[in-house]
Amino acid sequence: MTPKIMRRLWSVVETAHTKTLLQLDDASLVQWLIKQTNTQEFLEQNETDYLSDYIQSRLTLIRELAYERQC
């Protein structure tokens, strides 16, 4: 995954509505984040697969950041 895609993902996380990040189940959140990232940066299949794995490994962090923003 390129640094550009990683920055795009974290930009999506930071600008997303907190409610969205906290209410979606894990699989739906992964798919939603991929879709949002893909609309801003075209991803090839191997990049999408890698991004999916990356998001899965960071779900706790993503939800913690969203929860902190909510408070």
PDB file of C-alpha atoms in Angstrom:
ATOM      1  CA  MET A   1       0.000   0.000   0.000  1.00  0.00           C
ATOM      2  CA  THR A   2       1.381   3.365  -0.957  1.00  0.00           C
ATOM      3  CA  PRO A   3       1.751   6.232   1.515  1.00  0.00           C
ATOM      4  CA  LYS A   4      -0.758   8.178  -0.577  1.00  0.00           C
ATOM      5  CA  ILE A   5      -3.439   5.527  -0.077  1.00  0.00           C
ATOM      6  CA  MET A   6      -2.666   5.310   3.633  1.00  0.00           C
ATOM      7  CA  ARG A   7      -2.984   9.090   4.001  1.00  0.00           C
ATOM      8  CA  ARG A   8      -6.253   8.980   2.080  1.00  0.00           C
ATOM      9  CA  LEU A   9      -7.639   6.282   4.374  1.00  0.00           C
ATOM     10  CA  TRP A  10      -6.753   8.198   7.530  1.00  0.00           C
ATOM     11  CA  SER A  11      -8.214  11.345   6.015  1.00  0.00           C
ATOM     12  CA  VAL A  12     -11.469   9.447   5.455  1.00  0.00           C
ATOM     13  CA  VAL A  13     -11.383   8.224   9.059  1.00  0.00           C
ATOM     14  CA  GLU A  14     -10.818  11.722  10.408  1.00  0.00           C
ATOM     15  CA  THR A  15     -13.570  13.332   8.337  1.00  0.00           C
ATOM     16  CA  ALA A  16     -16.143  10.563   8.744  1.00  0.00           C
ATOM     17  CA  HIS A  17     -19.098  11.048  11.026  1.00  0.00           C
ATOM     18  CA  THR A  18     -18.352   9.561  14.421  1.00  0.00           C
ATOM     19  CA  LYS A  19     -21.734   7.826  14.421  1.00  0.00           C
ATOM     20  CA  THR A  20     -20.831   5.945  11.236  1.00  0.00           C
ATOM     21  CA  LEU A  21     -17.522   4.711  12.612  1.00  0.00           C
ATOM     22  CA  LEU A  22     -19.068   3.547  15.877  1.00  0.00           C
ATOM     23  CA  GLN A  23     -22.324   2.015  14.664  1.00  0.00           C
ATOM     24  CA  LEU A  24     -21.249  -0.139  11.734  1.00  0.00           C
ATOM     25  CA  ASP A  25     -20.219  -3.709  12.449  1.00  0.00           C
ATOM     26  CA  ASP A  26     -16.627  -4.652  11.625  1.00  0.00           C
ATOM     27  CA  ALA A  27     -17.245  -6.062   8.145  1.00  0.00           C
ATOM     28  CA  SER A  28     -19.486  -3.154   7.140  1.00  0.00           C
ATOM     29  CA  LEU A  29     -17.012  -0.607   8.468  1.00  0.00           C
ATOM     30  CA  VAL A  30     -14.147  -2.169   6.509  1.00  0.00           C
ATOM     31  CA  GLN A  31     -16.213  -2.128   3.318  1.00  0.00           C
ATOM     32  CA  TRP A  32     -17.406   1.433   3.937  1.00  0.00           C
ATOM     33  CA  LEU A  33     -13.857   2.704   4.497  1.00  0.00           C
ATOM     34  CA  ILE A  34     -12.613   0.934   1.375  1.00  0.00           C
ATOM     35  CA  LYS A  35     -15.456   2.398  -0.665  1.00  0.00           C
ATOM     36  CA  GLN A  36     -14.793   5.909   0.631  1.00  0.00           C
ATOM     37  CA  THR A  37     -11.065   5.593  -0.004  1.00  0.00           C
ATOM     38  CA  ASN A  38     -11.669   4.133  -3.457  1.00  0.00           C
ATOM     39  CA  THR A  39     -13.903   7.025  -4.524  1.00  0.00           C
ATOM     40  CA  GLN A  40     -11.089   9.447  -3.855  1.00  0.00           C
ATOM     41  CA  GLU A  41      -8.213   7.254  -5.027  1.00  0.00           C
ATOM     42  CA  PHE A  42      -8.745   4.457  -7.564  1.00  0.00           C
ATOM     43  CA  LEU A  43      -7.497   1.207  -6.058  1.00  0.00           C
ATOM     44  CA  GLU A  44      -6.460  -1.914  -7.894  1.00  0.00           C
ATOM     45  CA  GLN A  45      -7.606  -5.289  -6.546  1.00  0.00           C
ATOM     46  CA  ASN A  46      -4.338  -6.115  -4.778  1.00  0.00           C
ATOM     47  CA  GLU A  47      -4.352  -2.670  -3.142  1.00  0.00           C
ATOM     48  CA  THR A  48      -7.951  -3.189  -2.022  1.00  0.00           C
ATOM     49  CA  ASP A  49      -7.030  -6.550  -0.490  1.00  0.00           C
ATOM     50  CA  TYR A  50      -4.081  -5.073   1.343  1.00  0.00           C
ATOM     51  CA  LEU A  51      -6.142  -2.095   2.494  1.00  0.00           C
ATOM     52  CA  SER A  52      -8.828  -4.450   3.813  1.00  0.00           C
ATOM     53  CA  ASP A  53      -6.250  -6.355   5.873  1.00  0.00           C
ATOM     54  CA  TYR A  54      -4.759  -3.092   7.128  1.00  0.00           C
ATOM     55  CA  ILE A  55      -8.147  -1.728   8.196  1.00  0.00           C
ATOM     56  CA  GLN A  56      -9.016  -5.015   9.927  1.00  0.00           C
ATOM     57  CA  SER A  57      -5.846  -4.730  11.982  1.00  0.00           C
ATOM     58  CA  ARG A  58      -6.648  -1.114  12.918  1.00  0.00           C
ATOM     59  CA  LEU A  59     -10.373  -1.332  13.709  1.00  0.00           C
ATOM     60  CA  THR A  60      -9.849  -0.917  17.439  1.00  0.00           C
ATOM     61  CA  LEU A  61      -7.760   2.203  16.869  1.00  0.00           C
ATOM     62  CA  ILE A  62     -10.294   3.628  14.412  1.00  0.00           C
ATOM     63  CA  ARG A  63     -13.143   3.114  16.877  1.00  0.00           C
ATOM     64  CA  GLU A  64     -11.116   4.555  19.765  1.00  0.00           C
ATOM     65  CA  LEU A  65     -10.361   7.682  17.738  1.00  0.00           C
ATOM     66  CA  ALA A  66     -14.037   8.041  16.856  1.00  0.00           C
ATOM     67  CA  TYR A  67     -15.073   7.553  20.476  1.00  0.00           C
ATOM     68  CA  GLU A  68     -12.582  10.197  21.633  1.00  0.00           C
ATOM     69  CA  ARG A  69     -13.951  12.670  19.087  1.00  0.00           C
ATOM     70  CA  GLN A  70     -17.445  11.996  20.378  1.00  0.00           C
ATOM     71  CA  CYS A  71     -16.564  12.961  23.945  1.00  0.00           C
TER      72      CYS A  71
END
